[in-house]
Amino acid sequence: MMEQEIRLSGTGGQGLILGGIILAEAAMIDGKEVTQSQSYGPEARGGASKAEVIISDEEIDFPKFQECDCLLSLSQTACDKYLHSIKADGILIVDDAVKDINRKDIHIIRLPLLDTASKELGKSIVANIVSITAMNAICHYVSDEALKKAIQNRVPREALALNVAAFDAGKKLAMKFAG
């Protein structure tokens, strides 16, 4: 695997910082080199947030990047803010509510990420797990086993069954896209 630079973006409260931490931990479980960073907008909820993860088989020289291989975006605002940062021929995975995407040189994948969490699972709070699982099923950054283990390590025990259901729903969404 070449170095993969991944940016997760949305609004505060969507759980994408935790999603980045889970993805980074899964990469470590798989024995990969990894860096993870995050930033929040001025408001904890509702402001812009992003998590960045670099995954590599080799030592990572620098823990930051300008352009990403993959951008996951759960809101139009976040997509607008970070769309320019995707490498040409990179991948944009967005919630299907994101409509305005002015790039022709990238692969765009629209999935009902937020609706799956809120309508199928009954809890919008697990949209982050649905999203990172679907992204990983499409891009193959880490093994399913490592991702599931990292989710188990990071979510509250009382919410584990819901998060495992979100993992399964994310896999199913990606299979529909692939198939």
PDB file of C-alpha atoms in Angstrom:
ATOM      1  CA  MET A   1       0.000   0.000   0.000  1.00  0.00           C
ATOM      2  CA  MET A   2       1.313   3.393  -0.896  1.00  0.00           C
ATOM      3  CA  GLU A   3       0.755   6.125   1.623  1.00  0.00           C
ATOM      4  CA  GLN A   4      -2.979   6.934   1.758  1.00  0.00           C
ATOM      5  CA  GLU A   5      -4.083  10.363   2.907  1.00  0.00           C
ATOM      6  CA  ILE A   6      -7.670  10.457   4.116  1.00  0.00           C
ATOM      7  CA  ARG A   7      -9.755  13.421   5.301  1.00  0.00           C
ATOM      8  CA  LEU A   8     -13.072  12.959   7.119  1.00  0.00           C
ATOM      9  CA  SER A   9     -15.163  16.127   7.199  1.00  0.00           C
ATOM     10  CA  GLY A  10     -18.523  17.244   8.459  1.00  0.00           C
ATOM     11  CA  THR A  11     -19.996  19.358  11.172  1.00  0.00           C
ATOM     12  CA  GLY A  12     -19.220  19.132  14.859  1.00  0.00           C
ATOM     13  CA  GLY A  13     -21.293  16.473  16.577  1.00  0.00           C
ATOM     14  CA  GLN A  14     -21.274  14.018  13.648  1.00  0.00           C
ATOM     15  CA  GLY A  15     -18.555  11.943  15.282  1.00  0.00           C
ATOM     16  CA  LEU A  16     -15.965  12.156  12.524  1.00  0.00           C
ATOM     17  CA  ILE A  17     -13.135  12.914  14.954  1.00  0.00           C
ATOM     18  CA  LEU A  18     -13.913   9.597  16.658  1.00  0.00           C
ATOM     19  CA  GLY A  19     -14.192   8.049  13.192  1.00  0.00           C
ATOM     20  CA  GLY A  20     -10.643   9.191  12.403  1.00  0.00           C
ATOM     21  CA  ILE A  21      -9.353   7.819  15.704  1.00  0.00           C
ATOM     22  CA  ILE A  22     -11.059   4.466  15.010  1.00  0.00           C
ATOM     23  CA  LEU A  23      -9.638   4.288  11.475  1.00  0.00           C
ATOM     24  CA  ALA A  24      -6.145   5.107  12.781  1.00  0.00           C
ATOM     25  CA  GLU A  25      -6.405   2.483  15.525  1.00  0.00           C
ATOM     26  CA  ALA A  26      -7.554  -0.119  12.988  1.00  0.00           C
ATOM     27  CA  ALA A  27      -4.493   0.664  10.858  1.00  0.00           C
ATOM     28  CA  MET A  28      -2.272   0.124  13.920  1.00  0.00           C
ATOM     29  CA  ILE A  29      -4.006  -3.186  14.647  1.00  0.00           C
ATOM     30  CA  ASP A  30      -3.169  -4.189  11.058  1.00  0.00           C
ATOM     31  CA  GLY A  31       0.487  -3.325  11.714  1.00  0.00           C
ATOM     32  CA  LYS A  32       0.573  -0.250   9.497  1.00  0.00           C
ATOM     33  CA  GLU A  33       2.269   3.089  10.094  1.00  0.00           C
ATOM     34  CA  VAL A  34      -0.316   5.772  10.868  1.00  0.00           C
ATOM     35  CA  THR A  35      -0.771   9.385  11.880  1.00  0.00           C
ATOM     36  CA  GLN A  36      -4.046  10.999  12.913  1.00  0.00           C
ATOM     37  CA  SER A  37      -4.946  14.615  13.587  1.00  0.00           C
ATOM     38  CA  GLN A  38      -8.125  16.618  13.955  1.00  0.00           C
ATOM     39  CA  SER A  39      -9.475  20.131  14.093  1.00  0.00           C
ATOM     40  CA  TYR A  40     -12.771  21.641  15.132  1.00  0.00           C
ATOM     41  CA  GLY A  41     -14.498  24.833  14.131  1.00  0.00           C
ATOM     42  CA  PRO A  42     -15.065  27.439  16.841  1.00  0.00           C
ATOM     43  CA  GLU A  43     -18.302  25.742  17.907  1.00  0.00           C
ATOM     44  CA  ALA A  44     -18.205  22.196  19.272  1.00  0.00           C
ATOM     45  CA  ARG A  45     -21.504  21.296  17.592  1.00  0.00           C
ATOM     46  CA  GLY A  46     -22.491  22.676  14.238  1.00  0.00           C
ATOM     47  CA  GLY A  47     -19.087  24.119  13.304  1.00  0.00           C
ATOM     48  CA  ALA A  48     -16.812  22.531  10.739  1.00  0.00           C
ATOM     49  CA  SER A  49     -14.751  19.570  11.868  1.00  0.00           C
ATOM     50  CA  LYS A  50     -12.204  17.356  10.184  1.00  0.00           C
ATOM     51  CA  ALA A  51     -10.036  14.404  11.000  1.00  0.00           C
ATOM     52  CA  GLU A  52      -7.041  13.443   8.931  1.00  0.00           C
ATOM     53  CA  VAL A  53      -5.463  10.010   8.786  1.00  0.00           C
ATOM     54  CA  ILE A  54      -2.352   8.903   6.920  1.00  0.00           C
ATOM     55  CA  ILE A  55      -1.899   5.139   6.544  1.00  0.00           C
ATOM     56  CA  SER A  56       1.236   3.568   5.108  1.00  0.00           C
ATOM     57  CA  ASP A  57       3.264   0.364   5.052  1.00  0.00           C
ATOM     58  CA  GLU A  58       6.404   2.474   5.441  1.00  0.00           C
ATOM     59  CA  GLU A  59       7.514   5.169   7.851  1.00  0.00           C
ATOM     60  CA  ILE A  60       5.524   8.389   7.429  1.00  0.00           C
ATOM     61  CA  ASP A  61       7.856  11.330   6.841  1.00  0.00           C
ATOM     62  CA  PHE A  62       5.443  14.138   7.689  1.00  0.00           C
ATOM     63  CA  PRO A  63       2.153  13.923   9.634  1.00  0.00           C
ATOM     64  CA  LYS A  64       0.247  16.514   7.561  1.00  0.00           C
ATOM     65  CA  PHE A  65      -0.862  16.767   3.950  1.00  0.00           C
ATOM     66  CA  GLN A  66      -2.272  19.347   1.587  1.00  0.00           C
ATOM     67  CA  GLU A  67      -4.104  17.048  -0.832  1.00  0.00           C
ATOM     68  CA  CYS A  68      -5.904  13.854   0.088  1.00  0.00           C
ATOM     69  CA  ASP A  69      -6.507  10.612  -1.773  1.00  0.00           C
ATOM     70  CA  CYS A  70      -9.989  10.324  -0.282  1.00  0.00           C
ATOM     71  CA  LEU A  71     -12.382  12.860   1.219  1.00  0.00           C
ATOM     72  CA  LEU A  72     -15.412  11.693   3.165  1.00  0.00           C
ATOM     73  CA  SER A  73     -17.858  14.553   3.614  1.00  0.00           C
ATOM     74  CA  LEU A  74     -21.174  14.437   5.479  1.00  0.00           C
ATOM     75  CA  SER A  75     -22.317  18.006   4.824  1.00  0.00           C
ATOM     76  CA  GLN A  76     -22.452  20.452   1.928  1.00  0.00           C
ATOM     77  CA  THR A  77     -20.525  23.025   3.979  1.00  0.00           C
ATOM     78  CA  ALA A  78     -17.694  20.598   4.693  1.00  0.00           C
ATOM     79  CA  CYS A  79     -17.637  19.415   1.087  1.00  0.00           C
ATOM     80  CA  ASP A  80     -17.425  23.003  -0.148  1.00  0.00           C
ATOM     81  CA  LYS A  81     -14.585  23.735   2.279  1.00  0.00           C
ATOM     82  CA  TYR A  82     -12.416  20.701   1.428  1.00  0.00           C
ATOM     83  CA  LEU A  83     -13.377  19.754  -2.158  1.00  0.00           C
ATOM     84  CA  HIS A  84     -10.325  21.560  -3.541  1.00  0.00           C
ATOM     85  CA  SER A  85      -8.040  19.367  -1.415  1.00  0.00           C
ATOM     86  CA  ILE A  86      -8.714  16.069  -3.245  1.00  0.00           C
ATOM     87  CA  LYS A  87      -5.937  14.924  -5.571  1.00  0.00           C
ATOM     88  CA  ALA A  88      -6.869  14.588  -9.245  1.00  0.00           C
ATOM     89  CA  ASP A  89      -8.308  11.085  -9.732  1.00  0.00           C
ATOM     90  CA  GLY A  90      -8.980  10.929  -5.972  1.00  0.00           C
ATOM     91  CA  ILE A  91     -12.194   9.736  -4.339  1.00  0.00           C
ATOM     92  CA  LEU A  92     -14.966  11.835  -2.829  1.00  0.00           C
ATOM     93  CA  ILE A  93     -17.499   9.940  -0.726  1.00  0.00           C
ATOM     94  CA  VAL A  94     -20.434  12.118   0.272  1.00  0.00           C
ATOM     95  CA  ASP A  95     -23.782  11.780   1.921  1.00  0.00           C
ATOM     96  CA  ASP A  96     -26.402  11.902  -0.807  1.00  0.00           C
ATOM     97  CA  ALA A  97     -27.710  15.214   0.610  1.00  0.00           C
ATOM     98  CA  VAL A  98     -24.540  16.878  -0.746  1.00  0.00           C
ATOM     99  CA  LYS A  99     -25.585  18.157  -4.167  1.00  0.00           C
ATOM    100  CA  ASP A 100     -23.127  20.783  -5.421  1.00  0.00           C
ATOM    101  CA  ILE A 101     -19.814  19.251  -6.437  1.00  0.00           C
ATOM    102  CA  ASN A 102     -17.827  21.222  -8.965  1.00  0.00           C
ATOM    103  CA  ARG A 103     -15.042  18.784  -9.843  1.00  0.00           C
ATOM    104  CA  LYS A 104     -14.805  16.623 -12.961  1.00  0.00           C
ATOM    105  CA  ASP A 105     -11.366  15.109 -12.254  1.00  0.00           C
ATOM    106  CA  ILE A 106     -12.330  12.969  -9.227  1.00  0.00           C
ATOM    107  CA  HIS A 107     -14.451   9.891  -8.534  1.00  0.00           C
ATOM    108  CA  ILE A 108     -17.657  10.867  -6.734  1.00  0.00           C
ATOM    109  CA  ILE A 109     -19.586   8.328  -4.674  1.00  0.00           C
ATOM    110  CA  ARG A 110     -22.919   9.380  -3.155  1.00  0.00           C
ATOM    111  CA  LEU A 111     -24.369   7.176  -0.434  1.00  0.00           C
ATOM    112  CA  PRO A 112     -27.329   7.637   1.962  1.00  0.00           C
ATOM    113  CA  LEU A 113     -25.000   7.655   4.979  1.00  0.00           C
ATOM    114  CA  LEU A 114     -27.017   9.903   7.313  1.00  0.00           C
ATOM    115  CA  ASP A 115     -30.363   8.360   6.322  1.00  0.00           C
ATOM    116  CA  THR A 116     -29.019   4.857   6.919  1.00  0.00           C
ATOM    117  CA  ALA A 117     -28.006   5.804  10.445  1.00  0.00           C
ATOM    118  CA  SER A 118     -31.184   7.688  11.331  1.00  0.00           C
ATOM    119  CA  LYS A 119     -33.838   5.663   9.483  1.00  0.00           C
ATOM    120  CA  GLU A 120     -32.438   2.137   9.269  1.00  0.00           C
ATOM    121  CA  LEU A 121     -30.668   2.098  12.644  1.00  0.00           C
ATOM    122  CA  GLY A 122     -32.811   4.700  14.417  1.00  0.00           C
ATOM    123  CA  LYS A 123     -29.840   6.727  15.723  1.00  0.00           C
ATOM    124  CA  SER A 124     -28.110   9.440  13.703  1.00  0.00           C
ATOM    125  CA  ILE A 125     -25.222   9.305  16.178  1.00  0.00           C
ATOM    126  CA  VAL A 126     -23.801   6.214  14.394  1.00  0.00           C
ATOM    127  CA  ALA A 127     -23.504   7.926  10.997  1.00  0.00           C
ATOM    128  CA  ASN A 128     -19.761   8.099  11.626  1.00  0.00           C
ATOM    129  CA  ILE A 129     -19.469   4.306  11.911  1.00  0.00           C
ATOM    130  CA  VAL A 130     -21.721   3.728   8.885  1.00  0.00           C
ATOM    131  CA  SER A 131     -19.574   6.211   6.942  1.00  0.00           C
ATOM    132  CA  ILE A 132     -16.083   5.004   7.817  1.00  0.00           C
ATOM    133  CA  THR A 133     -17.135   1.388   7.285  1.00  0.00           C
ATOM    134  CA  ALA A 134     -18.611   2.149   3.847  1.00  0.00           C
ATOM    135  CA  MET A 135     -15.508   4.188   2.928  1.00  0.00           C
ATOM    136  CA  ASN A 136     -13.211   1.397   4.048  1.00  0.00           C
ATOM    137  CA  ALA A 137     -15.226  -1.254   2.188  1.00  0.00           C
ATOM    138  CA  ILE A 138     -14.786   0.799  -0.999  1.00  0.00           C
ATOM    139  CA  CYS A 139     -11.138   1.832  -0.489  1.00  0.00           C
ATOM    140  CA  HIS A 140      -9.745  -1.128   1.530  1.00  0.00           C
ATOM    141  CA  TYR A 141      -7.529   0.822   3.929  1.00  0.00           C
ATOM    142  CA  VAL A 142      -7.707  -1.660   6.810  1.00  0.00           C
ATOM    143  CA  SER A 143      -9.045  -5.155   7.385  1.00  0.00           C
ATOM    144  CA  ASP A 144     -12.657  -5.599   8.466  1.00  0.00           C
ATOM    145  CA  GLU A 145     -11.432  -7.431  11.566  1.00  0.00           C
ATOM    146  CA  ALA A 146      -9.192  -4.533  12.609  1.00  0.00           C
ATOM    147  CA  LEU A 147     -11.913  -1.952  11.975  1.00  0.00           C
ATOM    148  CA  LYS A 148     -14.451  -3.933  14.007  1.00  0.00           C
ATOM    149  CA  LYS A 149     -11.918  -4.372  16.844  1.00  0.00           C
ATOM    150  CA  ALA A 150     -11.127  -0.630  16.872  1.00  0.00           C
ATOM    151  CA  ILE A 151     -14.854   0.173  17.018  1.00  0.00           C
ATOM    152  CA  GLN A 152     -15.235  -2.219  19.957  1.00  0.00           C
ATOM    153  CA  ASN A 153     -12.266  -0.563  21.695  1.00  0.00           C
ATOM    154  CA  ARG A 154     -13.578   2.991  21.258  1.00  0.00           C
ATOM    155  CA  VAL A 155     -17.355   2.999  21.685  1.00  0.00           C
ATOM    156  CA  PRO A 156     -19.134   2.730  25.039  1.00  0.00           C
ATOM    157  CA  ARG A 157     -19.953  -0.863  25.942  1.00  0.00           C
ATOM    158  CA  GLU A 158     -23.693  -0.089  26.177  1.00  0.00           C
ATOM    159  CA  ALA A 159     -23.622   1.188  22.578  1.00  0.00           C
ATOM    160  CA  LEU A 160     -21.616  -1.711  21.140  1.00  0.00           C
ATOM    161  CA  ALA A 161     -24.545  -3.595  19.554  1.00  0.00           C
ATOM    162  CA  LEU A 162     -25.749  -0.424  17.818  1.00  0.00           C
ATOM    163  CA  ASN A 163     -22.248   0.317  16.505  1.00  0.00           C
ATOM    164  CA  VAL A 164     -21.802  -3.251  15.236  1.00  0.00           C
ATOM    165  CA  ALA A 165     -25.142  -2.839  13.423  1.00  0.00           C
ATOM    166  CA  ALA A 166     -23.785   0.442  11.972  1.00  0.00           C
ATOM    167  CA  PHE A 167     -20.653  -1.413  10.797  1.00  0.00           C
ATOM    168  CA  ASP A 168     -22.855  -4.012   9.065  1.00  0.00           C
ATOM    169  CA  ALA A 169     -25.039  -1.301   7.506  1.00  0.00           C
ATOM    170  CA  GLY A 170     -21.956   0.509   6.163  1.00  0.00           C
ATOM    171  CA  LYS A 171     -20.670  -2.719   4.579  1.00  0.00           C
ATOM    172  CA  LYS A 172     -24.081  -3.314   2.993  1.00  0.00           C
ATOM    173  CA  LEU A 173     -24.171   0.226   1.573  1.00  0.00           C
ATOM    174  CA  ALA A 174     -20.735  -0.227  -0.002  1.00  0.00           C
ATOM    175  CA  MET A 175     -21.754  -3.579  -1.501  1.00  0.00           C
ATOM    176  CA  LYS A 176     -24.797  -1.923  -3.117  1.00  0.00           C
ATOM    177  CA  PHE A 177     -22.480   0.717  -4.569  1.00  0.00           C
ATOM    178  CA  ALA A 178     -20.065  -1.917  -5.878  1.00  0.00           C
ATOM    179  CA  GLY A 179     -22.750  -3.960  -7.159  1.00  0.00           C
TER     180      GLY A 179
END
